[in-house]
């Protein structure tokens, strides 16, 4: 049985305000995540972009290269500065011949907690029970590994970024 949720946590060696910018500013988020977004994140609005290789890790960038230019979409559910940002998306929507728009989405919540001069970033993606059974296992497995990589990417980005 596939669980309904993925939970990942990392202690990032950056202050809360800096981590908040890295996860709430579409340009910064896209830089480490690997998407060039068409505009800013705004609560209650959808945002699209195109996959581009991450700037935070050369090995992951190579894995992303074959997907360069592929359309990417998020719906920004909530923004509660500087503690929480939540998105919805169609998980593991990789086949360009499939229309995923009729499928349910999963909810991704980034929650930030200060820990001294550092910040704990928790990422929870939930709603896999509603994903069609034919895709559920692949979506869960891909995203479980993907969020592990993304935590490493945001940590690398924060460690090397020259953006304040």
JSON list of C-alpha atoms in Angstrom, two decimals:
[
{"chain": "A", "resi": 1, "resn": "UNK", "atom": "CA", "xyz": [0.00, 0.00, 0.00]},
{"chain": "A", "resi": 2, "resn": "UNK", "atom": "CA", "xyz": [1.30, 3.45, -0.98]},
{"chain": "A", "resi": 3, "resn": "UNK", "atom": "CA", "xyz": [1.21, 6.04, 1.82]},
{"chain": "A", "resi": 4, "resn": "UNK", "atom": "CA", "xyz": [-0.85, 9.21, 1.30]},
{"chain": "A", "resi": 5, "resn": "UNK", "atom": "CA", "xyz": [1.97, 11.58, 2.21]},
{"chain": "A", "resi": 6, "resn": "UNK", "atom": "CA", "xyz": [5.68, 12.24, 1.88]},
{"chain": "A", "resi": 7, "resn": "UNK", "atom": "CA", "xyz": [7.41, 14.07, 4.72]},
{"chain": "A", "resi": 8, "resn": "UNK", "atom": "CA", "xyz": [10.97, 15.43, 4.48]},
{"chain": "A", "resi": 9, "resn": "UNK", "atom": "CA", "xyz": [12.86, 17.73, 6.83]},
{"chain": "A", "resi": 10, "resn": "UNK", "atom": "CA", "xyz": [16.28, 19.38, 6.79]},
{"chain": "A", "resi": 11, "resn": "UNK", "atom": "CA", "xyz": [18.11, 21.83, 8.99]},
{"chain": "A", "resi": 12, "resn": "UNK", "atom": "CA", "xyz": [19.36, 24.60, 6.72]},
{"chain": "A", "resi": 13, "resn": "UNK", "atom": "CA", "xyz": [22.27, 26.74, 7.82]},
{"chain": "A", "resi": 14, "resn": "UNK", "atom": "CA", "xyz": [20.66, 30.06, 7.00]},
{"chain": "A", "resi": 15, "resn": "UNK", "atom": "CA", "xyz": [18.36, 32.44, 8.89]},
{"chain": "A", "resi": 16, "resn": "UNK", "atom": "CA", "xyz": [14.59, 32.20, 8.53]},
{"chain": "A", "resi": 17, "resn": "UNK", "atom": "CA", "xyz": [14.29, 35.32, 6.35]},
{"chain": "A", "resi": 18, "resn": "UNK", "atom": "CA", "xyz": [16.90, 34.01, 3.89]},
{"chain": "A", "resi": 19, "resn": "UNK", "atom": "CA", "xyz": [15.24, 30.59, 3.59]},
{"chain": "A", "resi": 20, "resn": "UNK", "atom": "CA", "xyz": [11.87, 32.28, 3.18]},
{"chain": "A", "resi": 21, "resn": "UNK", "atom": "CA", "xyz": [13.16, 34.20, 0.15]},
{"chain": "A", "resi": 22, "resn": "UNK", "atom": "CA", "xyz": [14.62, 30.99, -1.32]},
{"chain": "A", "resi": 23, "resn": "UNK", "atom": "CA", "xyz": [11.24, 29.22, -1.15]},
{"chain": "A", "resi": 24, "resn": "UNK", "atom": "CA", "xyz": [8.82, 32.11, -1.75]},
{"chain": "A", "resi": 25, "resn": "UNK", "atom": "CA", "xyz": [10.53, 34.14, -4.48]},
{"chain": "A", "resi": 26, "resn": "UNK", "atom": "CA", "xyz": [9.74, 32.44, -7.79]},
{"chain": "A", "resi": 27, "resn": "UNK", "atom": "CA", "xyz": [13.09, 33.41, -9.33]},
{"chain": "A", "resi": 28, "resn": "UNK", "atom": "CA", "xyz": [15.11, 32.06, -6.40]},
{"chain": "A", "resi": 29, "resn": "UNK", "atom": "CA", "xyz": [12.92, 28.96, -6.02]},
{"chain": "A", "resi": 30, "resn": "UNK", "atom": "CA", "xyz": [13.24, 28.24, -9.72]},
{"chain": "A", "resi": 31, "resn": "UNK", "atom": "CA", "xyz": [17.01, 28.60, -9.62]},
{"chain": "A", "resi": 32, "resn": "UNK", "atom": "CA", "xyz": [17.51, 25.73, -7.16]},
{"chain": "A", "resi": 33, "resn": "UNK", "atom": "CA", "xyz": [14.40, 23.72, -8.11]},
{"chain": "A", "resi": 34, "resn": "UNK", "atom": "CA", "xyz": [15.04, 23.84, -11.85]},
{"chain": "A", "resi": 35, "resn": "UNK", "atom": "CA", "xyz": [12.19, 25.91, -13.32]},
{"chain": "A", "resi": 36, "resn": "UNK", "atom": "CA", "xyz": [12.12, 29.33, -14.98]},
{"chain": "A", "resi": 37, "resn": "UNK", "atom": "CA", "xyz": [8.74, 30.69, -13.82]},
{"chain": "A", "resi": 38, "resn": "UNK", "atom": "CA", "xyz": [6.75, 33.24, -15.83]},
{"chain": "A", "resi": 39, "resn": "UNK", "atom": "CA", "xyz": [6.11, 35.52, -12.85]},
{"chain": "A", "resi": 40, "resn": "UNK", "atom": "CA", "xyz": [5.96, 35.77, -9.06]},
{"chain": "A", "resi": 41, "resn": "UNK", "atom": "CA", "xyz": [4.29, 33.38, -6.62]},
{"chain": "A", "resi": 42, "resn": "UNK", "atom": "CA", "xyz": [0.93, 34.86, -5.59]},
{"chain": "A", "resi": 43, "resn": "UNK", "atom": "CA", "xyz": [-1.44, 33.09, -3.20]},
{"chain": "A", "resi": 44, "resn": "UNK", "atom": "CA", "xyz": [-4.55, 31.85, -5.00]},
{"chain": "A", "resi": 45, "resn": "UNK", "atom": "CA", "xyz": [-2.99, 31.94, -8.45]},
{"chain": "A", "resi": 46, "resn": "UNK", "atom": "CA", "xyz": [-1.55, 29.43, -10.85]},
{"chain": "A", "resi": 47, "resn": "UNK", "atom": "CA", "xyz": [1.95, 29.96, -12.17]},
{"chain": "A", "resi": 48, "resn": "UNK", "atom": "CA", "xyz": [3.62, 28.30, -15.11]},
{"chain": "A", "resi": 49, "resn": "UNK", "atom": "CA", "xyz": [7.17, 28.01, -16.25]},
{"chain": "A", "resi": 50, "resn": "UNK", "atom": "CA", "xyz": [9.59, 25.80, -18.12]},
{"chain": "A", "resi": 51, "resn": "UNK", "atom": "CA", "xyz": [12.00, 23.24, -16.74]},
{"chain": "A", "resi": 52, "resn": "UNK", "atom": "CA", "xyz": [15.61, 24.41, -16.78]},
{"chain": "A", "resi": 53, "resn": "UNK", "atom": "CA", "xyz": [18.62, 22.74, -15.18]},
{"chain": "A", "resi": 54, "resn": "UNK", "atom": "CA", "xyz": [19.15, 23.69, -11.54]},
{"chain": "A", "resi": 55, "resn": "UNK", "atom": "CA", "xyz": [21.99, 26.04, -10.68]},
{"chain": "A", "resi": 56, "resn": "UNK", "atom": "CA", "xyz": [22.54, 24.32, -7.32]},
{"chain": "A", "resi": 57, "resn": "UNK", "atom": "CA", "xyz": [24.06, 20.97, -8.36]},
{"chain": "A", "resi": 58, "resn": "UNK", "atom": "CA", "xyz": [25.79, 19.98, -11.60]},
{"chain": "A", "resi": 59, "resn": "UNK", "atom": "CA", "xyz": [24.84, 16.28, -11.32]},
{"chain": "A", "resi": 60, "resn": "UNK", "atom": "CA", "xyz": [21.14, 17.02, -10.83]},
{"chain": "A", "resi": 61, "resn": "UNK", "atom": "CA", "xyz": [21.31, 19.62, -13.62]},
{"chain": "A", "resi": 62, "resn": "UNK", "atom": "CA", "xyz": [22.48, 16.84, -15.99]},
{"chain": "A", "resi": 63, "resn": "UNK", "atom": "CA", "xyz": [19.48, 14.73, -14.98]},
{"chain": "A", "resi": 64, "resn": "UNK", "atom": "CA", "xyz": [17.16, 17.66, -15.68]},
{"chain": "A", "resi": 65, "resn": "UNK", "atom": "CA", "xyz": [18.66, 18.53, -19.07]},
{"chain": "A", "resi": 66, "resn": "UNK", "atom": "CA", "xyz": [16.53, 16.07, -21.09]},
{"chain": "A", "resi": 67, "resn": "UNK", "atom": "CA", "xyz": [13.41, 17.80, -19.69]},
{"chain": "A", "resi": 68, "resn": "UNK", "atom": "CA", "xyz": [14.57, 21.35, -20.51]},
{"chain": "A", "resi": 69, "resn": "UNK", "atom": "CA", "xyz": [11.73, 23.42, -21.94]},
{"chain": "A", "resi": 70, "resn": "UNK", "atom": "CA", "xyz": [8.95, 21.14, -20.65]},
{"chain": "A", "resi": 71, "resn": "UNK", "atom": "CA", "xyz": [6.00, 23.10, -19.25]},
{"chain": "A", "resi": 72, "resn": "UNK", "atom": "CA", "xyz": [5.71, 23.14, -15.45]},
{"chain": "A", "resi": 73, "resn": "UNK", "atom": "CA", "xyz": [2.74, 24.36, -13.40]},
{"chain": "A", "resi": 74, "resn": "UNK", "atom": "CA", "xyz": [2.02, 25.08, -9.75]},
{"chain": "A", "resi": 75, "resn": "UNK", "atom": "CA", "xyz": [-1.03, 26.55, -8.10]},
{"chain": "A", "resi": 76, "resn": "UNK", "atom": "CA", "xyz": [0.01, 28.68, -5.12]},
{"chain": "A", "resi": 77, "resn": "UNK", "atom": "CA", "xyz": [-2.48, 27.74, -2.40]},
{"chain": "A", "resi": 78, "resn": "UNK", "atom": "CA", "xyz": [-1.19, 29.86, 0.48]},
{"chain": "A", "resi": 79, "resn": "UNK", "atom": "CA", "xyz": [1.63, 32.15, 1.54]},
{"chain": "A", "resi": 80, "resn": "UNK", "atom": "CA", "xyz": [2.08, 32.97, 5.23]},
{"chain": "A", "resi": 81, "resn": "UNK", "atom": "CA", "xyz": [5.37, 34.92, 5.43]},
{"chain": "A", "resi": 82, "resn": "UNK", "atom": "CA", "xyz": [7.84, 33.92, 6.67]},
{"chain": "A", "resi": 83, "resn": "UNK", "atom": "CA", "xyz": [6.61, 30.52, 7.82]},
{"chain": "A", "resi": 84, "resn": "UNK", "atom": "CA", "xyz": [4.60, 28.68, 5.18]},
{"chain": "A", "resi": 85, "resn": "UNK", "atom": "CA", "xyz": [4.05, 28.42, 1.46]},
{"chain": "A", "resi": 86, "resn": "UNK", "atom": "CA", "xyz": [1.82, 25.78, -0.09]},
{"chain": "A", "resi": 87, "resn": "UNK", "atom": "CA", "xyz": [1.39, 24.63, -3.69]},
{"chain": "A", "resi": 88, "resn": "UNK", "atom": "CA", "xyz": [-0.78, 22.19, -5.61]},
{"chain": "A", "resi": 89, "resn": "UNK", "atom": "CA", "xyz": [0.37, 20.28, -8.67]},
{"chain": "A", "resi": 90, "resn": "UNK", "atom": "CA", "xyz": [-0.15, 17.15, -10.68]},
{"chain": "A", "resi": 91, "resn": "UNK", "atom": "CA", "xyz": [2.56, 14.83, -9.35]},
{"chain": "A", "resi": 92, "resn": "UNK", "atom": "CA", "xyz": [4.84, 13.06, -11.79]},
{"chain": "A", "resi": 93, "resn": "UNK", "atom": "CA", "xyz": [2.98, 14.48, -14.78]},
{"chain": "A", "resi": 94, "resn": "UNK", "atom": "CA", "xyz": [5.71, 13.45, -17.20]},
{"chain": "A", "resi": 95, "resn": "UNK", "atom": "CA", "xyz": [3.95, 12.02, -20.24]},
{"chain": "A", "resi": 96, "resn": "UNK", "atom": "CA", "xyz": [3.23, 14.85, -22.73]},
{"chain": "A", "resi": 97, "resn": "UNK", "atom": "CA", "xyz": [0.52, 12.75, -24.40]},
{"chain": "A", "resi": 98, "resn": "UNK", "atom": "CA", "xyz": [-1.57, 12.57, -21.19]},
{"chain": "A", "resi": 99, "resn": "UNK", "atom": "CA", "xyz": [-4.00, 15.30, -20.08]},
{"chain": "A", "resi": 100, "resn": "UNK", "atom": "CA", "xyz": [-3.51, 15.43, -16.31]},
{"chain": "A", "resi": 101, "resn": "UNK", "atom": "CA", "xyz": [-5.87, 18.38, -15.79]},
{"chain": "A", "resi": 102, "resn": "UNK", "atom": "CA", "xyz": [-8.80, 16.09, -14.94]},
{"chain": "A", "resi": 103, "resn": "UNK", "atom": "CA", "xyz": [-6.83, 14.34, -12.19]},
{"chain": "A", "resi": 104, "resn": "UNK", "atom": "CA", "xyz": [-6.72, 15.45, -8.57]},
{"chain": "A", "resi": 105, "resn": "UNK", "atom": "CA", "xyz": [-3.64, 17.36, -7.41]},
{"chain": "A", "resi": 106, "resn": "UNK", "atom": "CA", "xyz": [-1.44, 16.83, -4.40]},
{"chain": "A", "resi": 107, "resn": "UNK", "atom": "CA", "xyz": [-0.72, 19.55, -1.83]},
{"chain": "A", "resi": 108, "resn": "UNK", "atom": "CA", "xyz": [2.89, 20.51, -1.09]},
{"chain": "A", "resi": 109, "resn": "UNK", "atom": "CA", "xyz": [3.53, 22.49, 2.09]},
{"chain": "A", "resi": 110, "resn": "UNK", "atom": "CA", "xyz": [6.88, 24.12, 2.84]},
{"chain": "A", "resi": 111, "resn": "UNK", "atom": "CA", "xyz": [7.00, 25.03, 6.54]},
{"chain": "A", "resi": 112, "resn": "UNK", "atom": "CA", "xyz": [9.89, 26.99, 8.06]},
{"chain": "A", "resi": 113, "resn": "UNK", "atom": "CA", "xyz": [10.84, 26.99, 11.74]},
{"chain": "A", "resi": 114, "resn": "UNK", "atom": "CA", "xyz": [13.74, 28.99, 13.19]},
{"chain": "A", "resi": 115, "resn": "UNK", "atom": "CA", "xyz": [16.28, 26.95, 15.14]},
{"chain": "A", "resi": 116, "resn": "UNK", "atom": "CA", "xyz": [18.79, 29.42, 16.56]},
{"chain": "A", "resi": 117, "resn": "UNK", "atom": "CA", "xyz": [20.55, 30.98, 13.54]},
{"chain": "A", "resi": 118, "resn": "UNK", "atom": "CA", "xyz": [19.42, 28.09, 11.32]},
{"chain": "A", "resi": 119, "resn": "UNK", "atom": "CA", "xyz": [16.04, 27.13, 9.84]},
{"chain": "A", "resi": 120, "resn": "UNK", "atom": "CA", "xyz": [14.24, 23.80, 9.79]},
{"chain": "A", "resi": 121, "resn": "UNK", "atom": "CA", "xyz": [12.51, 23.30, 6.44]},
{"chain": "A", "resi": 122, "resn": "UNK", "atom": "CA", "xyz": [9.76, 20.68, 6.39]},
{"chain": "A", "resi": 123, "resn": "UNK", "atom": "CA", "xyz": [8.20, 19.62, 3.12]},
{"chain": "A", "resi": 124, "resn": "UNK", "atom": "CA", "xyz": [5.01, 17.58, 3.17]},
{"chain": "A", "resi": 125, "resn": "UNK", "atom": "CA", "xyz": [3.28, 16.41, 0.01]},
{"chain": "A", "resi": 126, "resn": "UNK", "atom": "CA", "xyz": [-0.12, 14.84, 0.62]},
{"chain": "A", "resi": 127, "resn": "UNK", "atom": "CA", "xyz": [-3.06, 13.58, -1.38]},
{"chain": "A", "resi": 128, "resn": "UNK", "atom": "CA", "xyz": [-1.57, 10.53, -3.07]},
{"chain": "A", "resi": 129, "resn": "UNK", "atom": "CA", "xyz": [-4.63, 8.47, -2.12]},
{"chain": "A", "resi": 130, "resn": "UNK", "atom": "CA", "xyz": [-6.58, 10.50, -4.72]},
{"chain": "A", "resi": 131, "resn": "UNK", "atom": "CA", "xyz": [-4.11, 9.96, -7.57]},
{"chain": "A", "resi": 132, "resn": "UNK", "atom": "CA", "xyz": [-5.32, 7.32, -10.05]},
{"chain": "A", "resi": 133, "resn": "UNK", "atom": "CA", "xyz": [-4.15, 3.88, -9.00]},
{"chain": "A", "resi": 134, "resn": "UNK", "atom": "CA", "xyz": [-2.41, 3.36, -12.36]},
{"chain": "A", "resi": 135, "resn": "UNK", "atom": "CA", "xyz": [-0.03, 6.27, -11.56]},
{"chain": "A", "resi": 136, "resn": "UNK", "atom": "CA", "xyz": [-0.01, 6.39, -7.77]},
{"chain": "A", "resi": 137, "resn": "UNK", "atom": "CA", "xyz": [3.01, 4.18, -7.06]},
{"chain": "A", "resi": 138, "resn": "UNK", "atom": "CA", "xyz": [5.22, 5.79, -9.71]},
{"chain": "A", "resi": 139, "resn": "UNK", "atom": "CA", "xyz": [4.21, 9.30, -8.61]},
{"chain": "A", "resi": 140, "resn": "UNK", "atom": "CA", "xyz": [4.86, 8.55, -4.94]},
{"chain": "A", "resi": 141, "resn": "UNK", "atom": "CA", "xyz": [8.22, 6.88, -5.59]},
{"chain": "A", "resi": 142, "resn": "UNK", "atom": "CA", "xyz": [9.44, 9.62, -7.93]},
{"chain": "A", "resi": 143, "resn": "UNK", "atom": "CA", "xyz": [8.39, 12.42, -5.59]},
{"chain": "A", "resi": 144, "resn": "UNK", "atom": "CA", "xyz": [9.73, 10.72, -2.47]},
{"chain": "A", "resi": 145, "resn": "UNK", "atom": "CA", "xyz": [13.18, 10.66, -4.08]},
{"chain": "A", "resi": 146, "resn": "UNK", "atom": "CA", "xyz": [12.64, 14.05, -5.67]},
{"chain": "A", "resi": 147, "resn": "UNK", "atom": "CA", "xyz": [11.99, 15.85, -2.38]},
{"chain": "A", "resi": 148, "resn": "UNK", "atom": "CA", "xyz": [15.15, 14.32, -0.92]},
{"chain": "A", "resi": 149, "resn": "UNK", "atom": "CA", "xyz": [17.08, 15.81, -3.85]},
{"chain": "A", "resi": 150, "resn": "UNK", "atom": "CA", "xyz": [15.28, 19.15, -3.56]},
{"chain": "A", "resi": 151, "resn": "UNK", "atom": "CA", "xyz": [16.23, 19.53, 0.11]},
{"chain": "A", "resi": 152, "resn": "UNK", "atom": "CA", "xyz": [19.86, 19.02, -0.89]},
{"chain": "A", "resi": 153, "resn": "UNK", "atom": "CA", "xyz": [19.47, 21.52, -3.74]},
{"chain": "A", "resi": 154, "resn": "UNK", "atom": "CA", "xyz": [18.02, 24.27, -1.56]},
{"chain": "A", "resi": 155, "resn": "UNK", "atom": "CA", "xyz": [20.78, 23.69, 1.02]},
{"chain": "A", "resi": 156, "resn": "UNK", "atom": "CA", "xyz": [23.42, 23.95, -1.74]},
{"chain": "A", "resi": 157, "resn": "UNK", "atom": "CA", "xyz": [21.74, 27.04, -3.14]},
{"chain": "A", "resi": 158, "resn": "UNK", "atom": "CA", "xyz": [21.70, 28.77, 0.24]},
{"chain": "A", "resi": 159, "resn": "UNK", "atom": "CA", "xyz": [25.36, 27.86, 0.86]},
{"chain": "A", "resi": 160, "resn": "UNK", "atom": "CA", "xyz": [26.55, 29.23, -2.48]},
{"chain": "A", "resi": 161, "resn": "UNK", "atom": "CA", "xyz": [24.05, 31.92, -3.48]},
{"chain": "A", "resi": 162, "resn": "UNK", "atom": "CA", "xyz": [25.28, 35.49, -3.57]},
{"chain": "A", "resi": 163, "resn": "UNK", "atom": "CA", "xyz": [21.69, 36.76, -3.24]},
{"chain": "A", "resi": 164, "resn": "UNK", "atom": "CA", "xyz": [21.63, 38.34, 0.26]}
]
